[in-house]
Amino acid sequence: EVRLVESGGGLVQPGGSLRLSCVASGFIFSNYWMHWVRQVPGKRPVWISRINSDGGITTYAESVRGRFTISRDNVKNTLYLQMNTLRPEDTAVYFCARDLRGGYIWDFWGQGTLVSASS
Amino acid sequence: SSEVTQDPAVSVALGQTVRMTCQGGGLRTYSPGWYQQKPGQAPVLVIYNKNKRPSGIPDRFSGSSSGNTSSLTITGARAEDEADYYCNSRDSSGTVVFGGGTRLTVL
């Protein structure tokens, strides 16, 4: 069974940092591109970042470029999102998601972790 | 245009058929994914590549595309289909976009 389990969310002051983790199981993690997608409750999801299967290619949405860094550890089957200089508008539920086949379509999602950037 | 638009809400009587649409210029090139999302849960992919269903998705879910419009159809809607449905696609620059979502009510 494919499972993606996020952790690392929480309350942080604006300007602060958090690192999210997503532990994958039930599939060969190193074969897949992976993504982070965030969603403010009641609003549409928003794609924010992706990483290719070996970690050599990363892409970011304009809204997070230069502040967030996606990475992965294929030995630990774990995806990461380092979030720096957090802003109130970064407050959302953050999901990791598996790319179906490199086309920004996601066939499995984690349950999400809530990040709140507030003073 | 990078925008993807969806009707905000649709309703369907139990057992009847409902179609919801997703419109955007990028849909002429990029086939969308359709996701079902229930309150407090992660999205679930129900249709991709115009009319493919992931394993475990009932065959009452189907998709189609024509020009800049893609559609998700539920044939024989059930109470458990009540949810928000989002489509996502890309524009020519590669920007990933989601539609605003359609709230489906099963009466």
PDB file of C-alpha atoms in Angstrom:
ATOM      1  CA  GLU A   1       0.000   0.000   0.000  1.00  0.00           C
ATOM      2  CA  VAL A   2       1.360   3.401  -0.983  1.00  0.00           C
ATOM      3  CA  ARG A   3       1.664   5.733   1.997  1.00  0.00           C
ATOM      4  CA  LEU A   4       2.927   9.279   2.341  1.00  0.00           C
ATOM      5  CA  VAL A   5       3.152  10.692   5.861  1.00  0.00           C
ATOM      6  CA  GLU A   6       4.019  14.345   6.421  1.00  0.00           C
ATOM      7  CA  SER A   7       5.306  15.884   9.612  1.00  0.00           C
ATOM      8  CA  GLY A   8       7.019  19.030  10.824  1.00  0.00           C
ATOM      9  CA  GLY A   9       4.207  21.542  10.615  1.00  0.00           C
ATOM     10  CA  GLY A  10       3.342  23.924  13.406  1.00  0.00           C
ATOM     11  CA  LEU A  11       3.079  27.509  14.534  1.00  0.00           C
ATOM     12  CA  VAL A  12       5.971  29.795  13.651  1.00  0.00           C
ATOM     13  CA  GLN A  13       6.436  33.544  13.792  1.00  0.00           C
ATOM     14  CA  PRO A  14       6.692  35.451  10.525  1.00  0.00           C
ATOM     15  CA  GLY A  15      10.301  35.417   9.393  1.00  0.00           C
ATOM     16  CA  GLY A  16      10.897  32.042  10.983  1.00  0.00           C
ATOM     17  CA  SER A  17      11.751  28.649   9.504  1.00  0.00           C
ATOM     18  CA  LEU A  18      10.336  25.146   9.447  1.00  0.00           C
ATOM     19  CA  ARG A  19      11.359  21.900   7.798  1.00  0.00           C
ATOM     20  CA  LEU A  20       8.659  19.542   6.621  1.00  0.00           C
ATOM     21  CA  SER A  21       9.265  15.838   6.062  1.00  0.00           C
ATOM     22  CA  CYS A  22       7.310  13.282   4.075  1.00  0.00           C
ATOM     23  CA  VAL A  23       8.096   9.613   4.621  1.00  0.00           C
ATOM     24  CA  ALA A  24       7.130   7.353   1.736  1.00  0.00           C
ATOM     25  CA  SER A  25       6.410   3.635   1.802  1.00  0.00           C
ATOM     26  CA  GLY A  26       4.799   0.989  -0.354  1.00  0.00           C
ATOM     27  CA  PHE A  27       6.565   1.936  -3.590  1.00  0.00           C
ATOM     28  CA  ILE A  28      10.053   2.478  -4.982  1.00  0.00           C
ATOM     29  CA  PHE A  29      10.508   6.068  -3.859  1.00  0.00           C
ATOM     30  CA  SER A  30      13.627   6.655  -5.952  1.00  0.00           C
ATOM     31  CA  ASN A  31      11.676   6.048  -9.176  1.00  0.00           C
ATOM     32  CA  TYR A  32       9.287   8.959  -8.777  1.00  0.00           C
ATOM     33  CA  TRP A  33       9.230  12.717  -9.042  1.00  0.00           C
ATOM     34  CA  MET A  34       7.706  14.191  -5.904  1.00  0.00           C
ATOM     35  CA  HIS A  35       5.908  17.445  -5.175  1.00  0.00           C
ATOM     36  CA  TRP A  36       4.691  19.733  -2.443  1.00  0.00           C
ATOM     37  CA  VAL A  37       1.244  21.257  -2.788  1.00  0.00           C
ATOM     38  CA  ARG A  38      -0.358  23.540  -0.240  1.00  0.00           C
ATOM     39  CA  GLN A  39      -3.933  24.490   0.441  1.00  0.00           C
ATOM     40  CA  VAL A  40      -5.604  27.058   2.601  1.00  0.00           C
ATOM     41  CA  PRO A  41      -8.722  25.321   4.002  1.00  0.00           C
ATOM     42  CA  GLY A  42     -11.691  26.150   1.814  1.00  0.00           C
ATOM     43  CA  LYS A  43      -9.503  27.340  -1.069  1.00  0.00           C
ATOM     44  CA  ARG A  44      -8.045  25.641  -4.119  1.00  0.00           C
ATOM     45  CA  PRO A  45      -4.762  23.723  -3.844  1.00  0.00           C
ATOM     46  CA  VAL A  46      -1.621  25.491  -5.010  1.00  0.00           C
ATOM     47  CA  TRP A  47       1.441  23.704  -6.371  1.00  0.00           C
ATOM     48  CA  ILE A  48       4.672  24.999  -4.853  1.00  0.00           C
ATOM     49  CA  SER A  49       7.582  22.714  -5.700  1.00  0.00           C
ATOM     50  CA  ARG A  50       8.786  19.518  -7.332  1.00  0.00           C
ATOM     51  CA  ILE A  51      11.923  17.401  -7.424  1.00  0.00           C
ATOM     52  CA  ASN A  52      12.975  14.729  -9.860  1.00  0.00           C
ATOM     53  CA  SER A  53      13.702  11.138  -8.929  1.00  0.00           C
ATOM     54  CA  ASP A  54      17.408  11.570  -8.109  1.00  0.00           C
ATOM     55  CA  GLY A  55      17.144  15.058  -6.641  1.00  0.00           C
ATOM     56  CA  GLY A  56      19.084  16.767  -9.397  1.00  0.00           C
ATOM     57  CA  ILE A  57      16.220  18.864 -10.760  1.00  0.00           C
ATOM     58  CA  THR A  58      14.050  21.141  -8.660  1.00  0.00           C
ATOM     59  CA  THR A  59      11.350  23.626  -9.638  1.00  0.00           C
ATOM     60  CA  TYR A  60       9.486  26.197  -7.574  1.00  0.00           C
ATOM     61  CA  ALA A  61       6.451  28.390  -7.809  1.00  0.00           C
ATOM     62  CA  GLU A  62       7.215  32.090  -7.990  1.00  0.00           C
ATOM     63  CA  SER A  63       5.640  32.649  -4.583  1.00  0.00           C
ATOM     64  CA  VAL A  64       8.235  30.527  -2.743  1.00  0.00           C
ATOM     65  CA  ARG A  65      11.313  30.678  -4.972  1.00  0.00           C
ATOM     66  CA  GLY A  66      14.369  31.746  -3.002  1.00  0.00           C
ATOM     67  CA  ARG A  67      12.738  31.016   0.363  1.00  0.00           C
ATOM     68  CA  PHE A  68      11.823  27.320   0.151  1.00  0.00           C
ATOM     69  CA  THR A  69      14.084  24.394  -0.744  1.00  0.00           C
ATOM     70  CA  ILE A  70      12.887  20.952  -1.731  1.00  0.00           C
ATOM     71  CA  SER A  71      15.157  17.950  -1.288  1.00  0.00           C
ATOM     72  CA  ARG A  72      15.001  14.206  -0.867  1.00  0.00           C
ATOM     73  CA  ASP A  73      16.872  11.285   0.655  1.00  0.00           C
ATOM     74  CA  ASN A  74      16.297   8.171  -1.405  1.00  0.00           C
ATOM     75  CA  VAL A  75      17.960   5.976   1.232  1.00  0.00           C
ATOM     76  CA  LYS A  76      15.539   7.163   3.901  1.00  0.00           C
ATOM     77  CA  ASN A  77      12.595   7.346   1.443  1.00  0.00           C
ATOM     78  CA  THR A  78      11.956  10.866   2.633  1.00  0.00           C
ATOM     79  CA  LEU A  79      11.022  14.116   0.929  1.00  0.00           C
ATOM     80  CA  TYR A  80      11.770  17.453   2.592  1.00  0.00           C
ATOM     81  CA  LEU A  81      10.710  21.051   2.326  1.00  0.00           C
ATOM     82  CA  GLN A  82      12.889  23.622   4.064  1.00  0.00           C
ATOM     83  CA  MET A  83      10.857  26.789   4.512  1.00  0.00           C
ATOM     84  CA  ASN A  84      12.663  29.999   5.438  1.00  0.00           C
ATOM     85  CA  THR A  85      11.520  33.584   5.891  1.00  0.00           C
ATOM     86  CA  LEU A  86       7.950  32.433   6.386  1.00  0.00           C
ATOM     87  CA  ARG A  87       5.156  34.904   5.749  1.00  0.00           C
ATOM     88  CA  PRO A  88       1.562  34.939   7.003  1.00  0.00           C
ATOM     89  CA  GLU A  89       0.417  34.067   3.480  1.00  0.00           C
ATOM     90  CA  ASP A  90       2.369  30.792   3.702  1.00  0.00           C
ATOM     91  CA  THR A  91      -0.163  29.576   6.255  1.00  0.00           C
ATOM     92  CA  ALA A  92      -1.776  26.449   4.781  1.00  0.00           C
ATOM     93  CA  VAL A  93      -1.941  22.688   4.914  1.00  0.00           C
ATOM     94  CA  TYR A  94       1.081  21.278   3.106  1.00  0.00           C
ATOM     95  CA  PHE A  95       0.727  18.019   1.215  1.00  0.00           C
ATOM     96  CA  CYS A  96       3.411  15.890  -0.353  1.00  0.00           C
ATOM     97  CA  ALA A  97       2.269  14.121  -3.476  1.00  0.00           C
ATOM     98  CA  ARG A  98       3.630  11.509  -5.852  1.00  0.00           C
ATOM     99  CA  ASP A  99       3.847  12.436  -9.517  1.00  0.00           C
ATOM    100  CA  LEU A 100       2.005  10.002 -11.733  1.00  0.00           C
ATOM    101  CA  ARG A 101       4.457  10.290 -14.629  1.00  0.00           C
ATOM    102  CA  GLY A 102       6.179  13.638 -14.784  1.00  0.00           C
ATOM    103  CA  GLY A 103       3.203  15.696 -15.837  1.00  0.00           C
ATOM    104  CA  TYR A 104       2.046  17.447 -12.690  1.00  0.00           C
ATOM    105  CA  ILE A 105      -0.675  14.879 -12.057  1.00  0.00           C
ATOM    106  CA  TRP A 106      -0.533  13.368  -8.590  1.00  0.00           C
ATOM    107  CA  ASP A 107      -1.794   9.871  -7.906  1.00  0.00           C
ATOM    108  CA  PHE A 108      -1.074   9.681  -4.175  1.00  0.00           C
ATOM    109  CA  TRP A 109      -1.146  12.379  -1.524  1.00  0.00           C
ATOM    110  CA  GLY A 110      -0.204  12.468   2.117  1.00  0.00           C
ATOM    111  CA  GLN A 111      -2.690  13.552   4.778  1.00  0.00           C
ATOM    112  CA  GLY A 112      -1.087  16.988   5.062  1.00  0.00           C
ATOM    113  CA  THR A 113       0.588  18.984   7.803  1.00  0.00           C
ATOM    114  CA  LEU A 114      -0.585  22.419   8.930  1.00  0.00           C
ATOM    115  CA  VAL A 115       1.817  25.330   8.858  1.00  0.00           C
ATOM    116  CA  SER A 116       0.771  28.566  10.522  1.00  0.00           C
ATOM    117  CA  ALA A 117       2.952  31.652  10.245  1.00  0.00           C
ATOM    118  CA  SER A 118       1.505  34.080  12.729  1.00  0.00           C
ATOM    119  CA  SER A 119       2.588  36.342  15.556  1.00  0.00           C
TER     120      SER A 119
ATOM    121  CA  SER B   1      -4.361  32.281 -20.435  1.00  0.00           C
ATOM    122  CA  SER B   2      -3.218  30.346 -17.370  1.00  0.00           C
ATOM    123  CA  GLU B   3      -6.601  30.497 -15.699  1.00  0.00           C
ATOM    124  CA  VAL B   4      -8.696  27.398 -15.223  1.00  0.00           C
ATOM    125  CA  THR B   5     -12.345  27.943 -14.418  1.00  0.00           C
ATOM    126  CA  GLN B   6     -14.929  25.630 -12.904  1.00  0.00           C
ATOM    127  CA  ASP B   7     -18.560  26.093 -11.960  1.00  0.00           C
ATOM    128  CA  PRO B   8     -18.668  26.812  -8.214  1.00  0.00           C
ATOM    129  CA  ALA B   9     -21.409  24.325  -7.415  1.00  0.00           C
ATOM    130  CA  VAL B  10     -23.597  21.663  -8.967  1.00  0.00           C
ATOM    131  CA  SER B  11     -26.185  19.317  -7.535  1.00  0.00           C
ATOM    132  CA  VAL B  12     -27.491  15.939  -8.590  1.00  0.00           C
ATOM    133  CA  ALA B  13     -30.260  13.671  -7.430  1.00  0.00           C
ATOM    134  CA  LEU B  14     -29.173  10.345  -6.012  1.00  0.00           C
ATOM    135  CA  GLY B  15     -28.624   7.863  -8.825  1.00  0.00           C
ATOM    136  CA  GLN B  16     -28.668  10.469 -11.575  1.00  0.00           C
ATOM    137  CA  THR B  17     -25.863  11.708 -13.813  1.00  0.00           C
ATOM    138  CA  VAL B  18     -23.927  14.903 -13.317  1.00  0.00           C
ATOM    139  CA  ARG B  19     -21.266  16.586 -15.415  1.00  0.00           C
ATOM    140  CA  MET B  20     -18.881  19.250 -14.287  1.00  0.00           C
ATOM    141  CA  THR B  21     -16.517  21.197 -16.493  1.00  0.00           C
ATOM    142  CA  CYS B  22     -13.077  22.744 -16.427  1.00  0.00           C
ATOM    143  CA  GLN B  23     -12.154  25.454 -18.951  1.00  0.00           C
ATOM    144  CA  GLY B  24      -8.834  27.003 -19.833  1.00  0.00           C
ATOM    145  CA  GLY B  25      -6.508  27.637 -22.729  1.00  0.00           C
ATOM    146  CA  GLY B  26      -3.929  25.198 -21.399  1.00  0.00           C
ATOM    147  CA  LEU B  27      -6.421  22.379 -21.685  1.00  0.00           C
ATOM    148  CA  ARG B  28      -5.938  22.383 -25.451  1.00  0.00           C
ATOM    149  CA  THR B  29      -2.447  21.002 -24.803  1.00  0.00           C
ATOM    150  CA  TYR B  30      -2.412  19.526 -21.322  1.00  0.00           C
ATOM    151  CA  SER B  31      -4.935  16.955 -20.206  1.00  0.00           C
ATOM    152  CA  PRO B  32      -6.122  17.771 -16.689  1.00  0.00           C
ATOM    153  CA  GLY B  33      -6.233  15.745 -13.564  1.00  0.00           C
ATOM    154  CA  TRP B  34      -9.518  15.615 -11.678  1.00  0.00           C
ATOM    155  CA  TYR B  35      -9.422  15.326  -7.897  1.00  0.00           C
ATOM    156  CA  GLN B  36     -12.113  14.601  -5.351  1.00  0.00           C
ATOM    157  CA  GLN B  37     -11.663  16.161  -1.948  1.00  0.00           C
ATOM    158  CA  LYS B  38     -13.825  15.571   1.086  1.00  0.00           C
ATOM    159  CA  PRO B  39     -13.681  17.806   4.175  1.00  0.00           C
ATOM    160  CA  GLY B  40     -10.509  17.377   6.166  1.00  0.00           C
ATOM    161  CA  GLN B  41      -9.012  14.927   3.680  1.00  0.00           C
ATOM    162  CA  ALA B  42      -6.369  15.040   0.997  1.00  0.00           C
ATOM    163  CA  PRO B  43      -7.375  15.212  -2.657  1.00  0.00           C
ATOM    164  CA  VAL B  44      -7.846  11.906  -4.450  1.00  0.00           C
ATOM    165  CA  LEU B  45      -7.122  11.553  -8.158  1.00  0.00           C
ATOM    166  CA  VAL B  46     -10.213  10.244  -9.957  1.00  0.00           C
ATOM    167  CA  ILE B  47      -9.493  10.929 -13.657  1.00  0.00           C
ATOM    168  CA  TYR B  48      -6.348  11.710 -15.656  1.00  0.00           C
ATOM    169  CA  ASN B  49      -5.227  11.647 -19.277  1.00  0.00           C
ATOM    170  CA  LYS B  50      -8.719  12.624 -20.435  1.00  0.00           C
ATOM    171  CA  ASN B  51     -10.485   9.436 -19.355  1.00  0.00           C
ATOM    172  CA  LYS B  52      -8.212   7.172 -17.336  1.00  0.00           C
ATOM    173  CA  ARG B  53      -9.143   6.059 -13.849  1.00  0.00           C
ATOM    174  CA  PRO B  54      -6.569   5.156 -11.199  1.00  0.00           C
ATOM    175  CA  SER B  55      -6.904   1.798  -9.586  1.00  0.00           C
ATOM    176  CA  GLY B  56      -9.774   1.736  -7.100  1.00  0.00           C
ATOM    177  CA  ILE B  57     -11.805   4.527  -8.674  1.00  0.00           C
ATOM    178  CA  PRO B  58     -15.305   3.315  -9.612  1.00  0.00           C
ATOM    179  CA  ASP B  59     -16.237   3.240 -13.266  1.00  0.00           C
ATOM    180  CA  ARG B  60     -19.115   5.645 -12.671  1.00  0.00           C
ATOM    181  CA  PHE B  61     -16.430   8.332 -12.960  1.00  0.00           C
ATOM    182  CA  SER B  62     -15.477   9.260 -16.522  1.00  0.00           C
ATOM    183  CA  GLY B  63     -13.819  12.121 -18.337  1.00  0.00           C
ATOM    184  CA  SER B  64     -13.827  13.777 -21.726  1.00  0.00           C
ATOM    185  CA  SER B  65     -12.243  16.738 -23.476  1.00  0.00           C
ATOM    186  CA  SER B  66     -13.029  19.027 -26.366  1.00  0.00           C
ATOM    187  CA  GLY B  67     -11.013  22.093 -27.250  1.00  0.00           C
ATOM    188  CA  ASN B  68     -10.385  24.154 -24.136  1.00  0.00           C
ATOM    189  CA  THR B  69     -12.958  22.314 -22.031  1.00  0.00           C
ATOM    190  CA  SER B  70     -12.612  19.099 -20.066  1.00  0.00           C
ATOM    191  CA  SER B  71     -15.459  17.382 -18.278  1.00  0.00           C
ATOM    192  CA  LEU B  72     -15.883  14.979 -15.396  1.00  0.00           C
ATOM    193  CA  THR B  73     -19.060  12.915 -15.425  1.00  0.00           C
ATOM    194  CA  ILE B  74     -20.469  10.826 -12.598  1.00  0.00           C
ATOM    195  CA  THR B  75     -23.043   8.332 -13.845  1.00  0.00           C
ATOM    196  CA  GLY B  76     -25.334   7.099 -11.091  1.00  0.00           C
ATOM    197  CA  ALA B  77     -24.194   9.472  -8.354  1.00  0.00           C
ATOM    198  CA  ARG B  78     -23.983   8.088  -4.862  1.00  0.00           C
ATOM    199  CA  ALA B  79     -24.128   9.903  -1.532  1.00  0.00           C
ATOM    200  CA  GLU B  80     -20.410   9.324  -0.994  1.00  0.00           C
ATOM    201  CA  ASP B  81     -19.619  11.288  -4.156  1.00  0.00           C
ATOM    202  CA  GLU B  82     -20.583  14.509  -2.396  1.00  0.00           C
ATOM    203  CA  ALA B  83     -17.320  16.467  -2.275  1.00  0.00           C
ATOM    204  CA  ASP B  84     -15.314  19.264  -3.841  1.00  0.00           C
ATOM    205  CA  TYR B  85     -13.863  18.459  -7.246  1.00  0.00           C
ATOM    206  CA  TYR B  86     -10.795  20.229  -8.580  1.00  0.00           C
ATOM    207  CA  CYS B  87      -9.168  20.061 -11.970  1.00  0.00           C
ATOM    208  CA  ASN B  88      -5.551  20.982 -12.589  1.00  0.00           C
ATOM    209  CA  SER B  89      -3.579  21.666 -15.707  1.00  0.00           C
ATOM    210  CA  ARG B  90      -0.660  23.694 -17.022  1.00  0.00           C
ATOM    211  CA  ASP B  91      -0.318  26.661 -19.275  1.00  0.00           C
ATOM    212  CA  SER B  92       2.197  27.021 -22.082  1.00  0.00           C
ATOM    213  CA  SER B  93       4.866  28.351 -19.717  1.00  0.00           C
ATOM    214  CA  GLY B  94       4.529  25.277 -17.529  1.00  0.00           C
ATOM    215  CA  THR B  95       2.756  27.054 -14.704  1.00  0.00           C
ATOM    216  CA  VAL B  96       0.638  24.591 -12.796  1.00  0.00           C
ATOM    217  CA  VAL B  97      -2.853  25.818 -12.091  1.00  0.00           C
ATOM    218  CA  PHE B  98      -5.891  24.472 -10.305  1.00  0.00           C
ATOM    219  CA  GLY B  99      -9.435  25.443 -10.997  1.00  0.00           C
ATOM    220  CA  GLY B 100     -11.472  27.011  -8.230  1.00  0.00           C
ATOM    221  CA  GLY B 101     -13.277  23.772  -7.578  1.00  0.00           C
ATOM    222  CA  THR B 102     -16.862  22.565  -7.941  1.00  0.00           C
ATOM    223  CA  ARG B 103     -18.843  21.635  -4.851  1.00  0.00           C
ATOM    224  CA  LEU B 104     -21.040  18.668  -5.652  1.00  0.00           C
ATOM    225  CA  THR B 105     -24.186  18.159  -3.618  1.00  0.00           C
ATOM    226  CA  VAL B 106     -26.028  14.851  -3.902  1.00  0.00           C
ATOM    227  CA  LEU B 107     -29.703  15.347  -3.130  1.00  0.00           C
TER     228      LEU B 107
END
